[in-house]
Every structure is written in structure tokens, then in C-alpha cells.
Amino acid sequence: MPSLALLDPSHEHVFEAPTKKINEGNDVSTFLMSKAYTEIMTFAMQLNRSMFPVSAESGIQGIDGAKQTMPPDESLFSDTVRRLRTLLDELEELIESNPPDSGPRRFGNLSFRRWYTDVENRAPALLETYVPLDSLCIPTDSENTPYAELESYLLGGFGSAQRLDYGTGHELSFLAFLGCIWKLSGFQSQERSDIVEQNIVLGVIEPYLHLVRKLIKTYTLEPAGSHGVWGLDDHSFLPYVFGSAQYGPAISKTDPVPTEGSLPTAPDPGDVAKIASVERLRKKNLYFGAIGFIYDVKTGPFWEHSPTLYDISGVKGGWGKINKGMLKMYNAEVLSKFPVVQHFRFGSLFSWDRHPNAMTPTPTAHTSSQPAPKTSTPHTPSSATPNPPAAQPPSMANTPAPWASSNPSNISSSSSATTAAPWARSNAAKPPQIQPSRPAPSRDPPNRPQQQLDPLRNPAPTRERKPRDTVEDAKASLGMPPPTTKAPWARKPD
Amino acid sequence: MSDLDKWIAALRACRTIPEASVRELCYKARELLIEEGNVVQVDAPVTICGDIHGQFHDLMELFRVGGDVPDTNYLFMGDFVDRGFYSLESFLLLLCLKVRYPDRITLIRGNHESRQITTVYGFYDECLRKYGSANVWRYCCDVFDYLALGALVLGTSSTLEPSPLEPGSQSNMPPIDDSIEIEIMNSRNEITARFPRSRRRLYDHELTSSSPPNSPSQTQRTSTPSRTPGGGPPGTSATTSAPASPSGGAVLCVHGGLSPLIDSVDKIRLLDRKQEVPHEGAMCDLLWSDPDDIDGWGLSPRGAGFLFGADIVKRFNHMNDLSLIARAHQLVMEGFKEMFDSSIVTVWSAPNYCYRCGNVAAILELGEDLTGGGVVGRSNGDLGRARGKEEVVLREGEVRSGPGRRYRVFEAAPQDSRGMPAKKPVADYFL
């Protein structure tokens, strides 16, 4: 079975701090042919496979033939998993020391920024403690350590402090964090190599989801990208992937990943609409755990506030079929969506370089039914022209503009302000045309020449306004909550 | 029963109408909207509503609380669609009502009434799911392009007419007189708060004046005296009303806010609006901008439109002889929020937004000035006193008196009556 390749310690390796590469809609096609994309998908598939129940003849003990049942047997966790659990516990404790503000606000709670700053400050020490170098397999002639990469993905995994939101892009970042540890052989365990992946999901991802839900509830974090009721879930995706696998048919070591059928003891998928069943199952299964959280935060009929999940609960063909659909959907709705992946960063472990076997992504039936993106006249990049305002991906309380751009403070360092195409290095040919499965959050954010802003003798918005946090803090002190709908073409301001 | 009335009956029952009917309705609506200017003139009395976002049952609650069409005149400030489950039913019902009672309901465009935004925030997905094709989405988007960009409410009263109380309900409040500027009522038609005209406006140096609340829960917020005579003497704008008129002045309604490219209402009229909302420029800004506690203009974190401060609003209102800007576009937990010495208000009409925000919603009622051009006083008020105050205001060149404002605050509609539908075929991921 394919699994994420380990870094070969006999070759020299240079770690690099991950940077943003996806700056416009077209960059998503480049991403889909990158090494990073292929490896993330490989890692996700590998974890997914591990969550299917194991058939009796495989010789592995399990409850109901399915030792994937939660809660997991903690005695089987590796040291790495245990340490990561402690790391997550420590992050959770920081919530206590940063209680939510009680003052007037619009939605997201500004105290989340204090929690996040705390985490940022402690991250280097936490990583050295809980992901010690001697637990990783690093080429001895490495010029540096992997901590910059680990830290970037870890910090990307808990929502945006600026926007006070959390979504699947953050979840993806945490997956990449675990992927880094995997690539550095951090999870390799001599004694129980058969359950390594499964313990990553049950031992680390599950408590991670628990922490994230606590953050969302404590600080009322907004969904980071929202199709409103028409998305799968306001915040998460992976628990639906792994949770559906938990109820899939049992497989042996050599069986392919099932695409239909269910474990005989699995509940009916329709149980998601029955609150009693959800309460009973939410501690035992990741899918129902996620559904339970929806019930916690939303009021109203399930079929109305979560119609996509409701419809999926009518799928004939069992949990295997649901699992297969979830993987396809994850690929299309998370990894192929500009508003989500634009925030992903690329370093040495998850690399922007083109994967040697990358195939040109082809439009699916789903993608071809999408409306063509409205594109604006491409602007002529010029470093003299200020980029549009800082912007944010879709969220609930405020709609960001899809064409919105990246943070002013970022512009000089990376992105679209100048001509170098992000794929310039690896491109042998022009990046292929693919149909993004959603309206391509349109390409280039139109620039706004500042001189035009000021027909009224009013001071025009200036780029060099102080860091947003200052503004936000000032607003907070005035009881003014943070902003809201952002442009889907918006880019991340960090 | 005409086709139109049949559609209205179906949509009121939260049932969609056939694709061919949507097509016909959208065609009729376009014929009607194409005749409207970019800034529609609306006469008071009118009830101003903010974002709906497909919350159909809450829209029904809004009509219950505010009165049904055509008995009550309505002005909806956009964002009918996206995010909620019933964007189609909500928008099509409003469109039917517009076609059926064109003078009773005004619809202006929000930033979500756009092809690009609806493909990202849910309405497109909803149309696909409910009709199996994007045709209905296309018909609706074609209508979006014709929606007006703003509305100007004229003939408002500076006083509040008593609200007709429901039989059986009662109020402990004293009868209204001319000095009440703001009244807040709940969904049971009970008055929950009242605010007199702020004395701040009369005597600039008084620091202790009570200011209208920026929300019901923040009534105790102390106000600072307005230093800038952002609005100069109202007389300078050469309006028709006599100086002592109890008129509440003109109210500009727009979804988002102001634009640095627009210094007069007339400039809005010059725009070519019949297009997809652009990513930048005046039309974009009107639908995307937000007021903020800054000086001048600021970059919007939304990535479209701008932030604008009190100075901008006051200058704009003064230059255009406006007493108030009403806008929507931002969730307000209390349903409405007045800012900048009541020169601008945010009205939000989607309660428990997205099924989880826990906010209440509000609508804003502006009464009709019945005094016939400001000459005749009201019989139940102390006209002399009011007039005296007004004269002080004028002499001191202070903020112009705003219209009397009644906010009706309501919660999400009860949900128990909604049956569970059949599961629909799912996206091809699961086939």
C-alpha cells in the first residue's frame, strides 16, 4: 500500500521555512501537480486506510473486528504520539489562562488572539520538548533543523488569529504538521508497525479535533470558508473521512480500500439526524463526533442547517461508499479550492516543486457544471502600484471579496506585486488549464491606484496603516468587533 | 387567481415554483427594475430591512412583526441570498411581491447579489440542488444586475407615530411626544426602550447629555460631544422645508456604505449599474464598504470596498442634506447599531444568523411627515417646545435632527413546525 515516503537520512537535506506560493487562482493547478499535493493526498489516504476495521483473518485483535473503535487503547501509543498528546493538552490549558472577553462584540472573541500569541511564543520550546530532535531521523549533515517547518504547520493548525476563524485550511495545516513528523520517521515504531497510522488518527488527530472544537466554542471562531448551509461542515472535513472509514467493511492487509459496504455492526448513516444516536455514538466514532459538534453549536432542524450531510446520510451503498465520496470531495472541495489552499505554505518537506509523476488534473463532471469564473481584466503587475486591501477568506459573519488580496505587509516579500511566477522554477511547460471545481476565486486582485481614491480631499486609505492587530485591538477597546463577509478572491493577510 | 398570485401563494408556503415560472417572473421583474434609477426614491412611511440570507422562516417572522405586504411599505437593503437554506424561496417571494406591488416594496442590491459571490457562498449550490441545473441561478443573477444600488427615503417625520398596539398588549410607557427620537419594540409589539432627542444636539457644551444608544444593550454608553460640525447648518442645503420643520430629513439607504469615488447622491445616479458587481470602483464600494472608528478612509479587511470614519459620513450627509444613512452588511448581535452620533445605522434582519450566531434581528420603521411641509404642528405634541429646540439647533449649526426611528427587534422563527424532507440525491462524489 502506498505510504508517505520517509526522508532519506543518508542524503543531505536543507530545511527551509515554509512560504506562501499560492497567490492567485491559477496557482491552484500548479499546486495540484506539486510534490506537496501528492504527498498530502498520499498521507491522507494512508491514514484513511488505517481506519477501516481489520478482518479477523488478519490476526490483529480488535473489538467487533474493529479496534478502530474509540476510545483507543492508550497503551499501544508510541512515545511520539504520547508526547504530541501532551503538547495538545498544554495548548488546551492555555485556554484557561486566556478566558474569552465578556464585553460587547460582534462575533469572534478577541481573546483568541491572546491564546494564539501565547502559543506562538511557546511554540519553539514546546516543539523542542514534545518533538525532540532525537525522536526524528534527520540527515547528519543537515544545515539546519526542521523546526521552522514544523512550527509553521503547527501554528497554521488552529485558526486565524487575525480573522478569528477556523476552517479546513487550518485542519490541512495540522495534517501537514503530522506529515512532517512522519517524513522525519518520527512515528516509526518497531513493535507495532501495523497500527502506526491508526494511532496517529486516534491518538493525535482526535484530541486535536477536541481542542479545535473547544477553541471554536470558547472564542466563537467563525467558519473560515462558508458555503453557508451548503457546505459539508462549517469547520472540519477530516473527521468525516476517517469516521466513515471506521464503519466501513473490515479489510485484510492486502485488500484494497473498500468503496462500498459497511461493517455489519455499523449504525445506519441516517442516524446522523437522530440526536439520541448521535449522542450515543459521538464518543466512539469520528464522523458522529463531528456531527455531535454541529448539534452543539447550531439550532434548528439538522436537514436544514446541514443539508449536505443530511443528503449523504441517505447514500445507499454503505459507509464504504460514503468514505470514497468523502475522499473525492476532500480532494475537490478542500485541496482544489483556492480560498482554502491559498494559505498553505511550502518548504522542503512539503515542496512546491512539481511532482515527477504529476498528472494534469482533469475536470470532473462536478467541476464542469460550475459557472465560469468572472475574471477581471488582468492588471499589469507593478511594484509601484499598491495591492488591494488585506483580505480574508470567506467566513460567516462577513463576506470577503473573492478577489481580495494578501496582506499589505506581505506584499513586498512574496506575492503578486512583481512578475516572477511562483511556478517559474519548475515549469517545463505552461501550467495546464484546469477548471477549478468552484468559480476560480478570481485571479488577480484588481489594483486600486491610490490617487483615484481621493476625489474628495479625504485622506485615501493608506497601505502603511499600522499592523491590523493594533487596529483590531483599538477596536476591541471600543467594543468594536472584528470585521466580517470577505471577498472569496481575498487572500490571507498574514 | 393570476399566475403571479399563485406563485406568491406557493412561495409563502415555502414551496419553489417551476423553472419556467421563475424564468417568467425574472423577466417581468427585469422589465420593472430596468425603469428604476440607480437610487430609487421612496416616500415614508417605510420599513427598512437588512440582510436576509435565505432565512425564509425568519423573513416570514419579519413580515409578522413589521406587517404584511402591501399593508406595510418595505425597503430591503440586499443580501437576500446565500448561506441560508431558503435563498431561492426568499428571493423569489420578494421578487414576486415587487412585481405584484411595485410601489410597496423596494429591493436594492447587496454584495451577495452577484454571480461570483453566490458561487462561493451557497446560492449557486442551492439552485443546483433544488432544480438540478443552474438555469434558475442564471435567471436570478440576471435580475441581480438590474437591482438599484440605493434608495433615498423622503418625507420622513422627526416624530414617532404611536405604533398600533396589539389587542391585549399594553405599554407602561407614557404617550409619545415629539421629543422621542428612538423607540425600540419587541416582536410582541411592546415598547422596550425609548430615547428622547439628545440634548447634545442642542447644547454642544453639555457633556452629560444622553446619547441614543448604539444598541439596546449599550444604553449607558456615554457620548462625547460632537466637536466637528460635520453637518453644517441645514439651511445651507437649500431644501424646501422650513427651518422649523419637524421633517426627519432624507435617509440614504445602501447595502454597504460610502465610496471615496462618490461625493454626492447624484454621482451614484451616473453609474452604469447593469452589470456584475465589479471588484473595485464606486459600485463595488457602495455594496462592500463598512463604517469604522477611524478617521477618513481605510482599507477593508474584506478585500473589497473600504472602511470609512465618522468624518466621512458627517461630511457626506451634510453635503447631500441627509439626516441619516441606513445600511446593512454587518452582523449586529442586537439587530441594529447606530454610529457616529446617529449619522449612520446598521440594520441586520437575519436572526440567529447561520443557525448559530445567537443574534436578534431588527427592522427600522420611519414614519411619514404628516405636517404638510413643516408648517402645521402636531396636535399631540408640544410644538412650541420642539420648535424652540429646533431653532437652537439651527443657530448653533449642530447636527441635523434625524427622523423618528422605531426599531422592531425580533428573534428567529420557531422551528418545530418544519417537517423533515426526503433526502435528495447527493453530489456525484457519492455516486
PDB file of N, CA and C in Angstrom, chain A residues 432-485:
ATOM      1  N   PRO A 432      -0.957  23.719 -16.855  1.00  0.00           N
ATOM      2  CA  PRO A 432      -2.121  23.285 -17.609  1.00  0.00           C
ATOM      3  C   PRO A 432      -3.356  24.058 -17.190  1.00  0.00           C
ATOM      4  N   GLN A 433      -4.283  24.062 -18.082  1.00  0.00           N
ATOM      5  CA  GLN A 433      -5.553  24.690 -17.739  1.00  0.00           C
ATOM      6  C   GLN A 433      -6.425  23.667 -17.043  1.00  0.00           C
ATOM      7  N   ILE A 434      -6.834  23.977 -15.883  1.00  0.00           N
ATOM      8  CA  ILE A 434      -7.873  23.126 -15.329  1.00  0.00           C
ATOM      9  C   ILE A 434      -9.028  24.007 -14.951  1.00  0.00           C
ATOM     10  N   GLN A 435     -10.136  23.364 -14.881  1.00  0.00           N
ATOM     11  CA  GLN A 435     -11.306  24.067 -14.383  1.00  0.00           C
ATOM     12  C   GLN A 435     -11.307  23.925 -12.891  1.00  0.00           C
ATOM     13  N   PRO A 436     -11.132  24.951 -12.200  1.00  0.00           N
ATOM     14  CA  PRO A 436     -11.259  24.810 -10.747  1.00  0.00           C
ATOM     15  C   PRO A 436     -12.673  24.344 -10.472  1.00  0.00           C
ATOM     16  N   SER A 437     -12.832  23.565  -9.455  1.00  0.00           N
ATOM     17  CA  SER A 437     -14.150  22.995  -9.267  1.00  0.00           C
ATOM     18  C   SER A 437     -15.138  24.014  -8.727  1.00  0.00           C
ATOM     19  N   ARG A 438     -14.631  25.136  -8.400  1.00  0.00           N
ATOM     20  CA  ARG A 438     -15.539  26.230  -8.000  1.00  0.00           C
ATOM     21  C   ARG A 438     -15.115  27.397  -8.819  1.00  0.00           C
ATOM     22  N   PRO A 439     -15.880  28.401  -8.807  1.00  0.00           N
ATOM     23  CA  PRO A 439     -15.521  29.587  -9.547  1.00  0.00           C
ATOM     24  C   PRO A 439     -14.159  29.952  -9.083  1.00  0.00           C
ATOM     25  N   ALA A 440     -13.283  30.071  -9.974  1.00  0.00           N
ATOM     26  CA  ALA A 440     -11.948  30.391  -9.544  1.00  0.00           C
ATOM     27  C   ALA A 440     -12.031  31.702  -8.845  1.00  0.00           C
ATOM     28  N   PRO A 441     -11.714  31.714  -7.634  1.00  0.00           N
ATOM     29  CA  PRO A 441     -11.696  32.988  -6.924  1.00  0.00           C
ATOM     30  C   PRO A 441     -10.751  33.791  -7.745  1.00  0.00           C
ATOM     31  N   SER A 442     -11.210  34.775  -8.284  1.00  0.00           N
ATOM     32  CA  SER A 442     -10.646  35.219  -9.498  1.00  0.00           C
ATOM     33  C   SER A 442      -9.241  35.637  -9.307  1.00  0.00           C
ATOM     34  N   ARG A 443      -8.636  35.595 -10.365  1.00  0.00           N
ATOM     35  CA  ARG A 443      -7.206  35.698 -10.460  1.00  0.00           C
ATOM     36  C   ARG A 443      -6.654  36.932  -9.824  1.00  0.00           C
ATOM     37  N   ASP A 444      -6.373  37.878 -10.611  1.00  0.00           N
ATOM     38  CA  ASP A 444      -5.637  38.917  -9.970  1.00  0.00           C
ATOM     39  C   ASP A 444      -6.512  39.941  -9.353  1.00  0.00           C
ATOM     40  N   PRO A 445      -6.205  40.188  -8.134  1.00  0.00           N
ATOM     41  CA  PRO A 445      -6.961  41.241  -7.482  1.00  0.00           C
ATOM     42  C   PRO A 445      -6.673  42.532  -8.208  1.00  0.00           C
ATOM     43  N   PRO A 446      -7.725  43.180  -8.534  1.00  0.00           N
ATOM     44  CA  PRO A 446      -7.521  44.443  -9.239  1.00  0.00           C
ATOM     45  C   PRO A 446      -6.823  45.433  -8.328  1.00  0.00           C
ATOM     46  N   ASN A 447      -5.947  46.118  -8.885  1.00  0.00           N
ATOM     47  CA  ASN A 447      -5.270  47.106  -8.057  1.00  0.00           C
ATOM     48  C   ASN A 447      -6.083  48.369  -7.992  1.00  0.00           C
ATOM     49  N   ARG A 448      -5.892  49.051  -6.932  1.00  0.00           N
ATOM     50  CA  ARG A 448      -6.584  50.333  -6.804  1.00  0.00           C
ATOM     51  C   ARG A 448      -5.551  51.423  -6.732  1.00  0.00           C
ATOM     52  N   PRO A 449      -5.422  52.135  -7.764  1.00  0.00           N
ATOM     53  CA  PRO A 449      -4.476  53.233  -7.710  1.00  0.00           C
ATOM     54  C   PRO A 449      -4.955  54.208  -6.656  1.00  0.00           C
ATOM     55  N   GLN A 450      -4.055  54.573  -5.811  1.00  0.00           N
ATOM     56  CA  GLN A 450      -4.493  55.385  -4.706  1.00  0.00           C
ATOM     57  C   GLN A 450      -4.924  56.778  -5.107  1.00  0.00           C
ATOM     58  N   GLN A 451      -4.292  57.256  -6.144  1.00  0.00           N
ATOM     59  CA  GLN A 451      -4.628  58.641  -6.462  1.00  0.00           C
ATOM     60  C   GLN A 451      -6.096  58.770  -6.836  1.00  0.00           C
ATOM     61  N   GLN A 452      -6.678  57.700  -7.317  1.00  0.00           N
ATOM     62  CA  GLN A 452      -8.082  57.788  -7.684  1.00  0.00           C
ATOM     63  C   GLN A 452      -8.998  57.793  -6.473  1.00  0.00           C
ATOM     64  N   LEU A 453      -8.470  57.457  -5.363  1.00  0.00           N
ATOM     65  CA  LEU A 453      -9.321  57.297  -4.221  1.00  0.00           C
ATOM     66  C   LEU A 453      -9.772  58.617  -3.656  1.00  0.00           C
ATOM     67  N   ASP A 454      -9.161  59.648  -4.124  1.00  0.00           N
ATOM     68  CA  ASP A 454      -9.294  60.852  -3.352  1.00  0.00           C
ATOM     69  C   ASP A 454      -9.853  62.020  -4.113  1.00  0.00           C
ATOM     70  N   PRO A 455     -11.051  61.814  -4.589  1.00  0.00           N
ATOM     71  CA  PRO A 455     -11.615  62.949  -5.297  1.00  0.00           C
ATOM     72  C   PRO A 455     -12.166  63.968  -4.315  1.00  0.00           C
ATOM     73  N   LEU A 456     -12.208  63.626  -3.093  1.00  0.00           N
ATOM     74  CA  LEU A 456     -12.930  64.457  -2.132  1.00  0.00           C
ATOM     75  C   LEU A 456     -12.016  65.123  -1.127  1.00  0.00           C
ATOM     76  N   ARG A 457     -10.795  65.105  -1.373  1.00  0.00           N
ATOM     77  CA  ARG A 457      -9.847  65.657  -0.426  1.00  0.00           C
ATOM     78  C   ARG A 457      -9.839  64.858   0.875  1.00  0.00           C
ATOM     79  N   ASN A 458     -10.426  63.713   0.845  1.00  0.00           N
ATOM     80  CA  ASN A 458     -10.346  62.892   2.044  1.00  0.00           C
ATOM     81  C   ASN A 458      -9.077  62.090   1.960  1.00  0.00           C
ATOM     82  N   PRO A 459      -8.483  61.877   3.079  1.00  0.00           N
ATOM     83  CA  PRO A 459      -7.270  61.076   3.019  1.00  0.00           C
ATOM     84  C   PRO A 459      -7.615  59.705   2.478  1.00  0.00           C
ATOM     85  N   ALA A 460      -6.878  59.282   1.506  1.00  0.00           N
ATOM     86  CA  ALA A 460      -7.139  57.969   0.938  1.00  0.00           C
ATOM     87  C   ALA A 460      -6.593  56.915   1.883  1.00  0.00           C
ATOM     88  N   PRO A 461      -7.153  55.733   1.776  1.00  0.00           N
ATOM     89  CA  PRO A 461      -6.638  54.636   2.604  1.00  0.00           C
ATOM     90  C   PRO A 461      -5.166  54.462   2.305  1.00  0.00           C
ATOM     91  N   THR A 462      -4.440  54.297   3.285  1.00  0.00           N
ATOM     92  CA  THR A 462      -3.016  54.134   3.036  1.00  0.00           C
ATOM     93  C   THR A 462      -2.586  52.730   3.375  1.00  0.00           C
ATOM     94  N   ARG A 463      -1.636  52.292   2.626  1.00  0.00           N
ATOM     95  CA  ARG A 463      -1.117  50.959   2.837  1.00  0.00           C
ATOM     96  C   ARG A 463      -0.385  50.847   4.161  1.00  0.00           C
ATOM     97  N   GLU A 464       0.257  51.916   4.506  1.00  0.00           N
ATOM     98  CA  GLU A 464       1.141  51.767   5.650  1.00  0.00           C
ATOM     99  C   GLU A 464       0.417  51.974   6.978  1.00  0.00           C
ATOM    100  N   ARG A 465      -0.837  51.675   6.958  1.00  0.00           N
ATOM    101  CA  ARG A 465      -1.521  51.704   8.242  1.00  0.00           C
ATOM    102  C   ARG A 465      -0.879  50.679   9.147  1.00  0.00           C
ATOM    103  N   LYS A 466      -0.949  50.973  10.404  1.00  0.00           N
ATOM    104  CA  LYS A 466      -0.302  50.091  11.376  1.00  0.00           C
ATOM    105  C   LYS A 466      -0.792  48.658  11.233  1.00  0.00           C
ATOM    106  N   PRO A 467      -0.056  47.770  11.803  1.00  0.00           N
ATOM    107  CA  PRO A 467      -0.457  46.362  11.730  1.00  0.00           C
ATOM    108  C   PRO A 467      -1.903  46.233  12.169  1.00  0.00           C
ATOM    109  N   ARG A 468      -2.581  45.326  11.514  1.00  0.00           N
ATOM    110  CA  ARG A 468      -4.006  45.227  11.784  1.00  0.00           C
ATOM    111  C   ARG A 468      -4.321  44.949  13.241  1.00  0.00           C
ATOM    112  N   ASP A 469      -3.467  44.198  13.830  1.00  0.00           N
ATOM    113  CA  ASP A 469      -3.786  43.860  15.205  1.00  0.00           C
ATOM    114  C   ASP A 469      -3.942  45.093  16.068  1.00  0.00           C
ATOM    115  N   THR A 470      -3.127  46.071  15.766  1.00  0.00           N
ATOM    116  CA  THR A 470      -3.240  47.303  16.527  1.00  0.00           C
ATOM    117  C   THR A 470      -4.612  47.904  16.327  1.00  0.00           C
ATOM    118  N   VAL A 471      -5.016  47.912  15.059  1.00  0.00           N
ATOM    119  CA  VAL A 471      -6.319  48.467  14.761  1.00  0.00           C
ATOM    120  C   VAL A 471      -7.389  47.662  15.473  1.00  0.00           C
ATOM    121  N   GLU A 472      -7.225  46.341  15.377  1.00  0.00           N
ATOM    122  CA  GLU A 472      -8.238  45.482  15.983  1.00  0.00           C
ATOM    123  C   GLU A 472      -8.281  45.682  17.497  1.00  0.00           C
ATOM    124  N   ASP A 473      -7.104  45.801  18.041  1.00  0.00           N
ATOM    125  CA  ASP A 473      -7.090  45.985  19.479  1.00  0.00           C
ATOM    126  C   ASP A 473      -7.756  47.298  19.860  1.00  0.00           C
ATOM    127  N   ALA A 474      -7.487  48.307  19.030  1.00  0.00           N
ATOM    128  CA  ALA A 474      -8.113  49.586  19.303  1.00  0.00           C
ATOM    129  C   ALA A 474      -9.617  49.426  19.227  1.00  0.00           C
ATOM    130  N   LYS A 475     -10.045  48.669  18.210  1.00  0.00           N
ATOM    131  CA  LYS A 475     -11.473  48.458  18.059  1.00  0.00           C
ATOM    132  C   LYS A 475     -12.022  47.694  19.242  1.00  0.00           C
ATOM    133  N   ALA A 476     -11.230  46.752  19.673  1.00  0.00           N
ATOM    134  CA  ALA A 476     -11.703  45.932  20.771  1.00  0.00           C
ATOM    135  C   ALA A 476     -11.949  46.797  21.993  1.00  0.00           C
ATOM    136  N   SER A 477     -11.053  47.708  22.199  1.00  0.00           N
ATOM    137  CA  SER A 477     -11.219  48.544  23.376  1.00  0.00           C
ATOM    138  C   SER A 477     -12.445  49.424  23.247  1.00  0.00           C
ATOM    139  N   LEU A 478     -12.899  49.611  22.013  1.00  0.00           N
ATOM    140  CA  LEU A 478     -14.101  50.398  21.809  1.00  0.00           C
ATOM    141  C   LEU A 478     -15.338  49.510  21.751  1.00  0.00           C
ATOM    142  N   GLY A 479     -15.135  48.247  22.001  1.00  0.00           N
ATOM    143  CA  GLY A 479     -16.269  47.348  21.904  1.00  0.00           C
ATOM    144  C   GLY A 479     -16.594  47.056  20.453  1.00  0.00           C
ATOM    145  N   MET A 480     -15.666  47.354  19.577  1.00  0.00           N
ATOM    146  CA  MET A 480     -15.914  47.110  18.156  1.00  0.00           C
ATOM    147  C   MET A 480     -15.344  45.772  17.777  1.00  0.00           C
ATOM    148  N   PRO A 481     -16.177  44.915  17.316  1.00  0.00           N
ATOM    149  CA  PRO A 481     -15.713  43.588  16.985  1.00  0.00           C
ATOM    150  C   PRO A 481     -14.995  43.586  15.648  1.00  0.00           C
ATOM    151  N   PRO A 482     -14.448  42.469  15.341  1.00  0.00           N
ATOM    152  CA  PRO A 482     -13.660  42.374  14.113  1.00  0.00           C
ATOM    153  C   PRO A 482     -14.559  42.350  12.904  1.00  0.00           C
ATOM    154  N   PRO A 483     -13.958  42.522  11.778  1.00  0.00           N
ATOM    155  CA  PRO A 483     -14.725  42.538  10.547  1.00  0.00           C
ATOM    156  C   PRO A 483     -15.286  41.168  10.167  1.00  0.00           C
ATOM    157  N   THR A 484     -15.971  41.193   9.163  1.00  0.00           N
ATOM    158  CA  THR A 484     -16.759  40.027   8.725  1.00  0.00           C
ATOM    159  C   THR A 484     -16.741  39.643   7.231  1.00  0.00           C
ATOM    160  N   THR A 485     -18.311  39.274   6.118  1.00  0.00           N
ATOM    161  CA  THR A 485     -18.167  38.648   4.762  1.00  0.00           C
ATOM    162  C   THR A 485     -16.966  39.163   3.966  1.00  0.00           C
TER     163      THR A 485
END
